Coordinates of C-alpha atoms in Angstrom, one line a residue:
M1 CA -69.3 -55.6 0.1
I2 CA -70.8 -58.8 1.7
E3 CA -71.1 -61.6 -0.8
K4 CA -74.3 -63.5 -1.1
T5 CA -74.2 -67.0 0.4
V6 CA -76.7 -69.8 -0.1
K7 CA -77.9 -71.8 2.9
V8 CA -79.2 -75.4 2.5
A9 CA -80.9 -77.3 5.3
H10 CA -80.9 -81.1 5.1
F11 CA -82.6 -83.8 7.3
S12 CA -83.7 -87.4 6.7
D13 CA -85.6 -90.5 7.8
L14 CA -88.7 -89.0 9.3
H15 CA -90.5 -92.4 9.5
L16 CA -93.9 -90.8 9.9
S17 CA -96.6 -93.1 11.1
G18 CA -99.6 -91.3 9.7
R19 CA -102.0 -88.5 10.6
R20 CA -102.9 -90.0 14.0
D21 CA -99.4 -89.5 15.4
R22 CA -100.0 -85.8 16.4
S23 CA -96.9 -85.5 18.5
Q24 CA -94.6 -86.6 15.6
I25 CA -96.4 -84.1 13.3
A26 CA -96.0 -81.3 15.8
R27 CA -92.2 -82.0 16.1
L28 CA -91.8 -81.8 12.3
E29 CA -93.8 -78.6 12.2
R30 CA -91.5 -77.2 14.9
L31 CA -88.3 -78.2 13.0
L32 CA -89.6 -76.6 9.8
E33 CA -90.5 -73.4 11.7
A34 CA -87.0 -73.2 13.1
I35 CA -85.5 -73.8 9.6
K36 CA -87.8 -71.0 8.2
A37 CA -86.8 -68.7 11.0
A38 CA -83.1 -69.2 10.1
R39 CA -83.9 -68.2 6.5
Y40 CA -82.6 -71.1 4.5
D41 CA -82.7 -70.9 0.8
H42 CA -83.5 -74.6 0.2
I43 CA -84.4 -77.7 2.2
V44 CA -83.5 -81.3 1.2
I45 CA -85.2 -84.3 2.7
T46 CA -83.5 -87.6 1.8
G47 CA -86.1 -90.2 2.1
D48 CA -87.8 -92.7 4.5
I49 CA -90.6 -90.2 4.9
V50 CA -92.9 -92.9 6.2
D51 CA -92.6 -96.5 7.6
S52 CA -95.6 -97.9 5.7
A53 CA -94.9 -97.3 2.0
A54 CA -98.5 -95.9 1.9
P55 CA -99.2 -92.9 -0.4
S56 CA -101.7 -91.6 2.2
D57 CA -98.9 -91.3 4.7
W58 CA -96.6 -89.5 2.1
K59 CA -99.4 -86.9 1.9
V60 CA -98.9 -86.1 5.6
L61 CA -95.6 -84.5 4.7
R62 CA -97.0 -82.8 1.6
D63 CA -99.8 -81.2 3.7
I64 CA -97.3 -80.0 6.4
L65 CA -95.1 -78.4 3.7
V66 CA -98.2 -76.7 2.3
R67 CA -99.2 -75.4 5.7
Q68 CA -95.7 -74.1 6.3
G69 CA -95.6 -72.3 2.9
L70 CA -92.8 -74.5 1.8
Y71 CA -94.5 -76.7 -0.9
S72 CA -92.6 -75.2 -3.8
W73 CA -90.1 -76.5 -6.3
D74 CA -87.5 -73.8 -5.4
K75 CA -87.9 -74.3 -1.7
V76 CA -87.8 -78.0 -1.0
T77 CA -86.5 -81.2 -2.6
V78 CA -87.7 -84.6 -1.4
I79 CA -86.7 -88.1 -2.6
P80 CA -87.9 -91.6 -1.5
G81 CA -86.2 -94.1 0.7
N82 CA -86.7 -97.9 1.0
H83 CA -89.5 -97.5 3.6
D84 CA -91.4 -95.3 1.2
L85 CA -91.3 -97.7 -1.7
I86 CA -91.0 -101.2 -0.3
N87 CA -93.9 -102.7 1.7
L88 CA -92.3 -105.6 3.5
E89 CA -95.6 -106.9 4.8
E90 CA -96.8 -107.2 1.2
E91 CA -93.6 -108.8 0.0
L92 CA -93.5 -111.4 2.8
R93 CA -97.0 -112.7 2.2
V94 CA -96.8 -116.3 1.3
Y95 CA -97.6 -115.9 -2.4
N96 CA -95.1 -113.1 -3.0
A97 CA -92.4 -114.6 -0.8
I98 CA -92.3 -117.9 -2.7
N99 CA -92.8 -116.4 -6.1
P100 CA -89.5 -116.1 -8.0
D101 CA -90.9 -113.4 -10.2
F102 CA -88.2 -110.7 -9.8
A103 CA -89.6 -108.8 -12.8
G104 CA -92.9 -108.5 -10.9
R105 CA -91.1 -107.0 -7.9
K106 CA -89.3 -104.5 -10.1
R107 CA -92.7 -103.5 -11.7
R108 CA -94.2 -103.0 -8.2
L109 CA -91.3 -100.8 -7.2
R110 CA -91.5 -98.7 -10.4
R111 CA -95.2 -98.2 -9.9
R112 CA -94.7 -97.0 -6.4
L113 CA -91.8 -94.8 -7.4
L114 CA -94.0 -93.2 -10.1
E115 CA -96.8 -92.6 -7.6
F116 CA -94.3 -91.0 -5.2
C117 CA -93.2 -88.7 -8.1
E118 CA -96.9 -87.8 -8.8
V119 CA -97.7 -87.0 -5.1
F120 CA -94.7 -84.7 -4.9
S121 CA -94.7 -83.6 -8.5
E122 CA -94.6 -79.9 -7.7
L123 CA -91.3 -80.5 -5.8
I124 CA -89.8 -82.7 -8.5
T125 CA -90.7 -81.2 -11.9
G126 CA -92.7 -78.1 -10.9
N127 CA -95.2 -77.5 -13.7
E128 CA -93.6 -80.1 -16.1
P129 CA -94.9 -83.6 -16.6
V130 CA -93.6 -86.3 -14.2
T131 CA -90.6 -88.2 -15.7
G132 CA -89.1 -90.0 -12.7
F133 CA -85.4 -90.4 -11.8
P134 CA -82.8 -89.1 -12.2
F135 CA -83.9 -85.5 -12.1
I136 CA -81.9 -82.2 -11.7
K137 CA -82.8 -78.9 -10.2
I138 CA -80.8 -75.8 -11.2
L139 CA -81.4 -72.9 -8.8
Q140 CA -80.1 -69.4 -9.4
Y141 CA -79.2 -67.2 -6.5
E142 CA -77.6 -63.9 -7.6
D143 CA -73.9 -64.8 -8.2
L144 CA -74.3 -68.5 -7.4
T145 CA -75.9 -71.3 -9.3
L146 CA -76.8 -74.4 -7.2
S147 CA -77.5 -77.7 -9.0
L148 CA -79.1 -80.7 -7.2
V149 CA -78.7 -84.1 -8.9
M150 CA -81.1 -86.7 -7.6
V151 CA -80.9 -90.4 -8.1
N152 CA -83.1 -93.2 -6.7
T153 CA -81.2 -95.8 -4.8
V154 CA -84.1 -98.0 -3.6
Y155 CA -83.7 -101.7 -4.7
P156 CA -86.5 -104.3 -4.9
W157 CA -87.0 -106.8 -2.1
M158 CA -85.5 -110.2 -2.9
H159 CA -85.2 -113.4 -0.7
L160 CA -81.5 -113.7 -0.7
E161 CA -80.1 -110.6 -2.2
N162 CA -82.1 -108.0 -0.3
P163 CA -84.0 -109.9 2.5
L164 CA -84.7 -106.8 4.6
G165 CA -85.4 -104.5 1.7
A166 CA -82.7 -102.1 2.9
R167 CA -79.9 -102.6 0.4
G168 CA -79.5 -99.9 -2.2
Y169 CA -78.7 -99.9 -5.9
V170 CA -78.8 -97.2 -8.6
N171 CA -80.3 -98.4 -11.9
P172 CA -77.5 -98.3 -14.6
G173 CA -79.9 -96.5 -16.8
E174 CA -79.9 -93.6 -14.4
L175 CA -76.1 -93.4 -14.3
T176 CA -76.0 -93.6 -18.1
A177 CA -78.5 -90.7 -18.3
L178 CA -76.2 -88.6 -16.1
E179 CA -73.1 -89.4 -18.0
G180 CA -74.1 -87.6 -21.2
S181 CA -72.0 -84.6 -22.2
D182 CA -75.1 -82.4 -22.3
V183 CA -75.6 -83.0 -18.5
A184 CA -72.1 -82.0 -17.7
S185 CA -72.3 -78.9 -19.9
V186 CA -75.6 -77.8 -18.2
L187 CA -74.0 -78.1 -14.8
K188 CA -70.7 -76.5 -15.6
G189 CA -69.8 -73.6 -13.3
S190 CA -72.5 -74.4 -10.8
F191 CA -72.1 -75.8 -7.3
V192 CA -73.3 -79.4 -7.7
I193 CA -74.8 -81.5 -4.9
G194 CA -75.7 -85.1 -5.4
V195 CA -78.8 -86.4 -3.5
C196 CA -79.7 -90.0 -2.7
H197 CA -81.1 -92.0 0.1
H198 CA -78.6 -94.8 0.8
A199 CA -75.4 -94.4 2.8
F200 CA -72.0 -94.8 1.2
R201 CA -70.5 -95.8 4.5
I202 CA -72.1 -97.7 7.4
Y203 CA -69.8 -99.2 10.1
G204 CA -66.9 -100.5 8.0
T205 CA -65.4 -102.5 10.9
G206 CA -63.8 -105.9 11.2
F207 CA -66.5 -107.2 13.6
P208 CA -68.6 -109.9 11.9
I209 CA -71.9 -108.7 13.3
D210 CA -71.2 -105.2 12.0
Q211 CA -70.1 -106.6 8.6
A212 CA -73.4 -108.5 8.4
F213 CA -75.3 -105.3 9.2
D214 CA -73.3 -103.4 6.6
W215 CA -74.3 -105.9 4.0
T216 CA -78.0 -105.5 4.7
M217 CA -77.8 -101.7 4.4
E218 CA -75.2 -101.1 1.8
L219 CA -75.4 -99.2 -1.5
I220 CA -74.3 -101.9 -3.8
N221 CA -72.9 -99.9 -6.7
R222 CA -71.7 -96.9 -4.7
K223 CA -68.4 -96.7 -6.5
E224 CA -70.1 -96.3 -9.9
L225 CA -72.3 -93.5 -8.4
I226 CA -69.3 -91.8 -6.9
N227 CA -67.5 -91.9 -10.2
V228 CA -70.5 -90.3 -12.0
M229 CA -70.8 -87.6 -9.4
R230 CA -67.1 -86.8 -9.7
R231 CA -67.5 -86.5 -13.5
L232 CA -70.3 -84.0 -12.9
D233 CA -67.9 -82.1 -10.6
A234 CA -70.1 -82.6 -7.6
R235 CA -68.7 -81.2 -4.4
V236 CA -71.1 -82.8 -1.9
I237 CA -73.5 -85.7 -1.6
L238 CA -76.4 -85.7 0.8
H239 CA -78.0 -88.9 2.0
G240 CA -79.8 -90.6 4.9
H241 CA -80.7 -94.3 5.6
F242 CA -78.1 -95.0 8.3
H243 CA -79.5 -93.1 11.3
R244 CA -76.3 -91.3 12.2
F245 CA -75.5 -87.6 11.8
Q246 CA -72.0 -87.7 10.3
T247 CA -69.8 -86.3 7.6
Y248 CA -67.0 -88.2 5.7
S249 CA -65.1 -87.9 2.5
Y250 CA -64.2 -89.9 -0.7
G251 CA -61.2 -87.9 -1.9
S252 CA -62.3 -84.4 -2.5
L253 CA -66.0 -85.3 -2.4
R254 CA -67.7 -84.5 0.9
I255 CA -70.6 -86.7 2.0
V256 CA -73.2 -85.7 4.6
N257 CA -75.5 -88.1 6.4
G258 CA -78.6 -86.3 7.5
G259 CA -79.2 -88.7 10.4
S260 CA -82.8 -89.4 11.5
F261 CA -85.5 -87.0 12.4
H262 CA -87.4 -89.9 13.9
Y263 CA -84.7 -90.4 16.6
N264 CA -83.6 -86.8 16.9
P265 CA -86.2 -84.3 15.8
C266 CA -84.1 -81.4 17.1
R267 CA -81.1 -81.7 14.7
Y268 CA -80.5 -81.0 11.0
S269 CA -77.5 -80.4 8.7
E270 CA -76.6 -76.9 7.5
M271 CA -74.5 -76.1 4.4
V272 CA -73.4 -72.5 3.6
I273 CA -72.1 -72.0 0.1
G274 CA -70.2 -69.0 -1.1
A275 CA -70.3 -67.4 -4.5
D276 CA -66.7 -68.6 -5.0
R277 CA -68.0 -72.2 -4.5
S278 CA -66.4 -72.6 -1.1
F279 CA -68.7 -74.2 1.5
S280 CA -69.0 -75.1 5.2
Q281 CA -71.1 -77.7 6.9
R282 CA -72.3 -78.2 10.5
F283 CA -75.1 -79.9 12.4
V284 CA -77.5 -77.5 14.1
D285 CA -79.6 -78.3 17.2
I286 CA -82.8 -76.5 17.9
S287 CA -84.1 -76.2 21.5
P288 CA -85.9 -79.3 22.7
E289 CA -89.6 -78.8 23.1
K290 CA -90.8 -77.8 26.6

């Protein structure tokens, strides 16, 4: 007897530029059609859907998913990236740039995050009220239960601490919420995948220019997030942010970078999970458009 396996497709960093970029929209439609043809059970998109932090541009993705018959809680998971929630043009206007009001920046980020959750509410909470992050999906596939644990890693823009708006940070409240014994008990026995936007590893070299770039892109409290995911018995973490298709490990925890659709719209990551909780991962290339 052939055991049922579950297939998950993952890609990231679309950087859509609105409805007028028809070629970009056509490439995304083509990728989704290829994923559908390969019969994946679930699709994960790990942020930076747009460049503009404009809700009207988020809706471009929502409309594409609807057209493709994919706009469903059990079919797709989507989370925001820094380009979705931080409008650098707005933050760098003279009044905001010289204003030391960090609390105001946090409020702006929270408002935009809530709006993101409302736009994609059917993919985040289904028919339930929007509650924000963290959130968990538990999907049952015959002999396998797949659990996705989503956290928000977008950190408010700040003059010195986050000057490019690209550093990541998980709110300690989110980590505390995931550390409760009730969460671990609910996830027990399932195949757990952590999902976030920011990378756990960038360059990590001794070259000063790379170290400076690492600092502008880093996930500040990545060790704390890793520890929480380990306590939840996560096997894999999926992320984007750093535009490189790659896999790496922290101990037994496998981490997959979904690269960038914007730079390579013909590649995505595939995970195949067995009923015995074994899994394999590879990057899949579709035929380039003619």
